Amino acid sequence: MSARLEGKTAVVTGAGGALGSAVSTHFATEGVRSLVLADVNLDAVTVVAEKLRAAGIEVATEQLDVTDGDAFDALIRDAAERFGTVDTLVNTAGIVSPNARIHNLSTADWERSMTVNLTGTFHGIRAVARALRKTSPVSIVNIASVSGLTAWAYAAPYCASKAGVIHLTRVAALEYAEEGIRVNAVCPGTFPTALHDTLPAEALKSIESRHPLGLGAPADITGAVTFLASDESRWVTGHALAVDGGYSLP
Ligand SMILES: NC(=O)c1ccc[n+]([C@@H]2O[C@H](COP(=O)([O-])OP(=O)(O)OC[C@H]3O[C@@H](n4cnc5c(N)ncnc54)[C@H](O)[C@@H]3O)[C@@H](O)[C@H]2O)c1
């Protein structure tokens, strides 16, 4: 099988995290030429970058807080200038909300999830649209969640922000199809990572019981992200692809 991202340049946010680093590493095995690894936590991406450079990939690391729209604009502009274009943006940066019912949440709890997960994704789409529409084809892959497709108690800000990411994906797909930008979302089920550190063990057990194929791992998600990033999905846009071990089955 030929490499699906041969010669392409990709920007990955949240690249220091479990899924972001797995996506970046998988992209390297799929022939990506250059990668921009961005995360609010620069130390985390530095470790990933060293491994990928050792494998011969051209890697830039950037400290990026996705809630800063101007910084996102600058990052995409700079990446396009340095590498000629950006072929794909994977919006992976995300946070969970406190495990609490709505009446116990503060406005700050609500706003934090919305700002990082939803506004951060908006900033990424907008940065690509501003810099690259009508120039060369771009595929944007937004990491939403199955919690944006199904309702979870005790996670209102997270669920609402991820549902927002899915609908934003559809709107952006419509707005930019004619200008060469495809926008899709991946909706993972649960794969235990640092995001679950504060979740009670019994809650994780209960989540596991609702995944017919069991809990996942980052490597279970990377193939879907690669498909949507690559030209294999060239006629797919505005789609929310559940990769969830069967969680969202009725
Ligand atoms: N782990 C799961 O079960 C699961 C399921 C569905 C969806 N997701 C989504 O997958 C994505 C990755 O999750 P993960 O499990 O790898 O988590 P993770 O905590 O390992 O990675 C998240 C990364 O995002 C970065 N980040 C956080 N806020 C940021 C900001 N403001 N700007 C830039 N970077 C920021 C963190 O530093 C971290 O490196 C998230 O969007 C998450 O919502 C995860």
Short mmCIF file of C-alpha atoms and ligand atoms in Angstrom, two decimals:
data_model
loop_
_atom_site.label_atom_id
_atom_site.label_comp_id
_atom_site.label_asym_id
_atom_site.label_seq_id
_atom_site.Cartn_x
_atom_site.Cartn_y
_atom_site.Cartn_z
CA MET A 1 0.00 0.00 0.00
CA SER A 2 1.37 3.43 -0.90
CA ALA A 3 1.85 6.05 1.78
CA ARG A 4 -1.35 8.05 2.06
CA LEU A 5 0.23 11.38 3.04
CA GLU A 6 3.25 11.28 0.73
CA GLY A 7 4.89 14.70 0.48
CA LYS A 8 2.25 16.49 2.54
CA THR A 9 2.57 19.10 5.27
CA ALA A 10 0.40 18.72 8.36
CA VAL A 11 -0.27 20.89 11.38
CA VAL A 12 -1.44 19.08 14.52
CA THR A 13 -2.67 20.92 17.62
CA GLY A 14 -2.61 19.21 20.99
CA ALA A 15 0.33 17.34 19.48
CA GLY A 16 1.92 16.69 22.86
CA GLY A 17 -1.11 14.75 24.10
CA ALA A 18 -1.97 11.08 23.74
CA LEU A 19 -3.99 11.34 20.53
CA GLY A 20 -2.07 14.27 19.01
CA SER A 21 1.27 12.50 19.39
CA ALA A 22 -0.18 9.22 18.04
CA VAL A 23 -1.61 11.06 15.01
CA SER A 24 1.71 12.80 14.37
CA THR A 25 3.65 9.54 14.66
CA HIS A 26 1.17 7.76 12.38
CA PHE A 27 1.37 10.56 9.81
CA ALA A 28 5.15 9.97 9.74
CA THR A 29 4.57 6.33 8.81
CA GLU A 30 2.22 7.51 6.03
CA GLY A 31 4.90 9.53 4.26
CA VAL A 32 4.22 13.03 5.58
CA ARG A 33 7.02 15.39 4.50
CA SER A 34 6.75 18.03 7.21
CA LEU A 35 4.88 18.42 10.45
CA VAL A 36 4.12 21.39 12.66
CA LEU A 37 3.50 20.13 16.17
CA ALA A 38 1.64 22.69 18.28
CA ASP A 39 0.55 22.52 21.89
CA VAL A 40 0.11 24.87 24.83
CA ASN A 41 2.62 22.57 26.54
CA LEU A 42 5.84 23.00 24.53
CA ASP A 43 7.81 20.41 26.53
CA ALA A 44 5.35 17.71 25.53
CA VAL A 45 5.74 18.36 21.79
CA THR A 46 9.51 18.60 22.05
CA VAL A 47 9.68 14.94 23.06
CA VAL A 48 7.48 13.87 20.13
CA ALA A 49 9.43 16.07 17.70
CA GLU A 50 12.78 14.53 18.64
CA LYS A 51 11.51 11.03 17.85
CA LEU A 52 10.09 12.11 14.49
CA ARG A 53 13.20 14.04 13.45
CA ALA A 54 15.21 10.91 14.16
CA ALA A 55 12.93 9.21 11.60
CA GLY A 56 13.82 11.85 8.97
CA ILE A 57 10.70 14.05 9.10
CA GLU A 58 11.01 17.83 8.96
CA VAL A 59 9.39 18.94 12.21
CA ALA A 60 8.65 22.37 13.63
CA THR A 61 7.40 22.81 17.18
CA GLU A 62 5.21 25.70 18.24
CA GLN A 63 3.77 26.75 21.55
CA LEU A 64 0.15 27.53 20.71
CA ASP A 65 -2.82 28.20 22.93
CA VAL A 66 -5.73 27.54 20.58
CA THR A 67 -7.86 30.08 22.44
CA ASP A 68 -5.63 32.80 20.93
CA GLY A 69 -7.00 33.41 17.43
CA ASP A 70 -4.24 35.78 16.35
CA ALA A 71 -1.58 33.26 17.34
CA PHE A 72 -3.41 30.54 15.37
CA ASP A 73 -3.53 32.83 12.30
CA ALA A 74 0.21 33.48 12.60
CA LEU A 75 1.03 29.79 13.00
CA ILE A 76 -0.84 28.75 9.83
CA ARG A 77 0.57 31.70 7.85
CA ASP A 78 4.12 30.90 8.96
CA ALA A 79 3.74 27.18 8.28
CA ALA A 80 2.43 27.85 4.76
CA GLU A 81 5.31 30.23 4.09
CA ARG A 82 7.94 27.87 5.42
CA PHE A 83 6.66 24.65 3.82
CA GLY A 84 4.92 26.03 0.70
CA THR A 85 1.41 25.17 1.94
CA VAL A 86 -0.46 23.34 4.67
CA ASP A 87 -2.25 20.27 3.32
CA THR A 88 -3.96 19.27 6.52
CA LEU A 89 -4.81 20.67 9.94
CA VAL A 90 -5.79 18.30 12.73
CA ASN A 91 -7.50 20.12 15.62
CA THR A 92 -6.77 17.77 18.50
CA ALA A 93 -6.30 20.17 21.44
CA GLY A 94 -9.04 19.65 23.96
CA ILE A 95 -9.95 19.50 27.63
CA VAL A 96 -12.66 17.81 29.66
CA SER A 97 -15.06 19.56 32.00
CA PRO A 98 -15.56 18.84 35.70
CA ASN A 99 -17.54 15.67 36.44
CA ALA A 100 -20.59 17.51 37.79
CA ARG A 101 -24.26 18.17 37.19
CA ILE A 102 -25.27 21.47 35.63
CA HIS A 103 -26.42 23.16 38.86
CA ASN A 104 -22.98 22.60 40.38
CA LEU A 105 -21.01 24.02 37.45
CA SER A 106 -19.62 27.54 37.46
CA THR A 107 -19.83 29.80 34.44
CA ALA A 108 -16.03 29.52 34.26
CA ASP A 109 -16.30 25.69 34.01
CA TRP A 110 -18.69 26.14 31.10
CA GLU A 111 -16.65 28.79 29.35
CA ARG A 112 -13.34 26.96 29.68
CA SER A 113 -14.60 23.91 27.74
CA MET A 114 -16.36 26.02 25.16
CA THR A 115 -13.33 28.25 24.67
CA VAL A 116 -10.70 25.53 24.27
CA ASN A 117 -12.77 22.87 22.48
CA LEU A 118 -15.14 24.93 20.34
CA THR A 119 -13.58 28.37 19.95
CA GLY A 120 -10.14 26.75 19.56
CA THR A 121 -11.48 24.68 16.64
CA PHE A 122 -13.15 27.77 15.17
CA HIS A 123 -9.80 29.58 15.33
CA GLY A 124 -8.11 26.73 13.45
CA ILE A 125 -10.71 26.62 10.68
CA ARG A 126 -10.67 30.40 10.39
CA ALA A 127 -6.87 30.54 10.21
CA VAL A 128 -6.82 28.01 7.36
CA ALA A 129 -9.66 29.78 5.53
CA ARG A 130 -7.95 33.16 5.86
CA ALA A 131 -4.56 31.95 4.66
CA LEU A 132 -5.27 29.15 2.23
CA ARG A 133 -8.71 29.25 0.60
CA LYS A 134 -8.49 29.18 -3.20
CA THR A 135 -4.75 28.41 -3.03
CA SER A 136 -4.39 24.64 -2.76
CA PRO A 137 -6.63 21.89 -1.33
CA VAL A 138 -6.66 21.58 2.44
CA SER A 139 -8.27 18.93 4.63
CA ILE A 140 -9.20 19.95 8.17
CA VAL A 141 -9.89 17.15 10.64
CA ASN A 142 -11.55 18.20 13.89
CA ILE A 143 -11.36 15.84 16.83
CA ALA A 144 -14.85 15.97 18.32
CA SER A 145 -16.16 13.12 20.49
CA VAL A 146 -18.94 10.60 20.62
CA SER A 147 -20.17 12.81 23.47
CA GLY A 148 -21.11 15.32 20.77
CA LEU A 149 -23.43 12.70 19.23
CA THR A 150 -24.88 11.17 22.42
CA ALA A 151 -25.78 12.86 25.71
CA TRP A 152 -23.63 12.22 28.79
CA ALA A 153 -24.79 13.19 32.28
CA TYR A 154 -22.21 15.08 34.40
CA ALA A 155 -20.43 16.45 31.33
CA ALA A 156 -22.60 19.24 29.93
CA PRO A 157 -19.83 21.69 28.92
CA TYR A 158 -17.78 18.94 27.28
CA CYS A 159 -20.78 17.43 25.42
CA ALA A 160 -22.07 20.80 24.27
CA SER A 161 -18.64 21.92 23.09
CA LYS A 162 -18.12 18.70 21.10
CA ALA A 163 -21.63 18.87 19.58
CA GLY A 164 -20.68 22.41 18.61
CA VAL A 165 -17.50 21.14 16.96
CA ILE A 166 -19.55 18.69 14.86
CA HIS A 167 -21.99 21.34 13.68
CA LEU A 168 -19.24 23.89 13.08
CA THR A 169 -17.57 21.22 10.94
CA ARG A 170 -20.70 20.96 8.77
CA VAL A 171 -21.09 24.71 8.37
CA ALA A 172 -17.42 25.20 7.51
CA ALA A 173 -17.59 22.31 5.02
CA LEU A 174 -20.45 24.07 3.22
CA GLU A 175 -18.81 27.47 3.28
CA TYR A 176 -15.44 26.37 1.91
CA ALA A 177 -16.15 23.40 -0.39
CA GLU A 178 -15.87 25.54 -3.51
CA GLU A 179 -12.64 27.05 -2.28
CA GLY A 180 -10.81 23.77 -1.86
CA ILE A 181 -11.13 23.24 1.89
CA ARG A 182 -12.68 20.02 3.19
CA VAL A 183 -13.71 19.89 6.84
CA ASN A 184 -14.55 16.67 8.68
CA ALA A 185 -14.76 15.48 12.25
CA VAL A 186 -13.74 12.30 14.01
CA CYS A 187 -15.86 11.35 17.02
CA PRO A 188 -13.87 8.96 19.19
CA GLY A 189 -15.32 6.81 21.91
CA THR A 190 -13.34 6.53 25.11
CA PHE A 191 -9.62 5.73 25.04
CA PRO A 192 -8.17 6.24 28.54
CA THR A 193 -5.62 9.09 28.73
CA ALA A 194 -4.70 11.95 31.05
CA LEU A 195 -8.17 13.36 30.35
CA HIS A 196 -9.61 10.63 32.57
CA ASP A 197 -7.28 11.19 35.52
CA THR A 198 -9.99 12.90 37.54
CA LEU A 199 -12.76 10.47 36.59
CA PRO A 200 -13.81 8.06 39.39
CA ALA A 201 -12.81 4.44 38.60
CA GLU A 202 -16.44 3.30 38.73
CA ALA A 203 -17.39 5.94 36.13
CA LEU A 204 -14.72 4.63 33.74
CA LYS A 205 -15.96 1.04 34.33
CA SER A 206 -19.48 2.12 33.46
CA ILE A 207 -18.25 3.89 30.31
CA GLU A 208 -16.33 0.76 29.32
CA SER A 209 -19.46 -1.40 29.63
CA ARG A 210 -21.16 0.79 27.00
CA HIS A 211 -18.47 0.14 24.35
CA PRO A 212 -19.34 -3.17 22.61
CA LEU A 213 -15.73 -3.48 21.40
CA GLY A 214 -14.30 -2.33 24.75
CA LEU A 215 -12.30 0.82 25.43
CA GLY A 216 -10.00 2.09 22.68
CA ALA A 217 -6.43 3.34 22.40
CA PRO A 218 -5.03 6.28 20.40
CA ALA A 219 -3.88 3.84 17.71
CA ASP A 220 -7.52 2.91 17.13
CA ILE A 221 -8.27 6.49 16.03
CA THR A 222 -5.26 7.38 13.88
CA GLY A 223 -6.37 5.41 10.79
CA ALA A 224 -9.63 7.37 10.56
CA VAL A 225 -7.81 10.68 10.98
CA THR A 226 -5.35 9.69 8.25
CA PHE A 227 -8.17 8.70 5.89
CA LEU A 228 -9.88 12.08 6.33
CA ALA A 229 -6.58 13.96 6.02
CA SER A 230 -5.61 12.14 2.83
CA ASP A 231 -6.81 12.35 -0.77
CA GLU A 232 -8.58 9.00 -0.29
CA SER A 233 -11.42 11.02 1.26
CA ARG A 234 -11.39 13.70 -1.45
CA TRP A 235 -15.19 13.47 -1.95
CA VAL A 236 -15.97 13.49 1.79
CA THR A 237 -16.73 16.73 3.58
CA GLY A 238 -18.88 17.81 6.52
CA HIS A 239 -18.86 14.26 7.87
CA ALA A 240 -18.70 13.26 11.54
CA LEU A 241 -17.09 9.82 11.66
CA ALA A 242 -17.74 7.86 14.86
CA VAL A 243 -14.72 5.75 15.81
CA ASP A 244 -16.12 4.45 19.05
CA GLY A 245 -16.08 0.67 19.40
CA GLY A 246 -19.83 0.70 18.78
CA TYR A 247 -20.67 3.13 21.61
CA SER A 248 -23.12 5.17 19.53
CA LEU A 249 -25.08 2.18 18.20
CA PRO A 250 -28.78 2.61 19.03
N1 LIG B 1 -9.35 10.31 25.42
C1 LIG B 1 -10.63 10.10 25.04
O1 LIG B 1 -11.30 9.16 25.50
C2 LIG B 1 -11.27 11.01 24.05
C3 LIG B 1 -12.51 10.64 23.53
C4 LIG B 1 -13.13 11.48 22.61
C5 LIG B 1 -12.50 12.64 22.20
N2 LIG B 1 -11.28 12.95 22.73
C6 LIG B 1 -10.66 14.17 22.28
O2 LIG B 1 -9.39 13.88 21.74
C7 LIG B 1 -8.53 15.02 21.88
C8 LIG B 1 -7.22 14.59 22.50
O3 LIG B 1 -7.47 14.02 23.77
P1 LIG B 1 -6.37 13.14 24.55
O4 LIG B 1 -7.14 12.07 25.22
O5 LIG B 1 -5.22 12.83 23.67
O6 LIG B 1 -5.97 14.17 25.69
P2 LIG B 1 -4.54 14.71 26.19
O7 LIG B 1 -4.81 15.44 27.44
O8 LIG B 1 -3.55 13.59 26.22
O9 LIG B 1 -4.15 15.71 25.02
C9 LIG B 1 -4.72 16.98 24.89
C10 LIG B 1 -3.62 17.93 24.48
O10 LIG B 1 -4.22 19.21 24.24
C11 LIG B 1 -3.36 20.18 24.78
N3 LIG B 1 -4.13 21.40 25.08
C12 LIG B 1 -5.03 21.60 26.07
N4 LIG B 1 -5.48 22.85 26.03
C13 LIG B 1 -4.86 23.48 25.00
C14 LIG B 1 -4.90 24.78 24.46
N5 LIG B 1 -5.67 25.72 25.01
N6 LIG B 1 -4.14 25.06 23.38
C15 LIG B 1 -3.34 24.12 22.82
N7 LIG B 1 -3.23 22.87 23.31
C16 LIG B 1 -3.99 22.54 24.39
C17 LIG B 1 -2.78 19.57 26.04
O11 LIG B 1 -1.59 20.22 26.45
C18 LIG B 1 -2.57 18.13 25.58
O12 LIG B 1 -1.27 17.94 25.07
C19 LIG B 1 -9.33 16.03 22.73
O13 LIG B 1 -9.92 16.99 21.88
C20 LIG B 1 -10.40 15.18 23.38
O14 LIG B 1 -11.53 15.92 23.73
C21 LIG B 1 -10.64 12.17 23.63
#
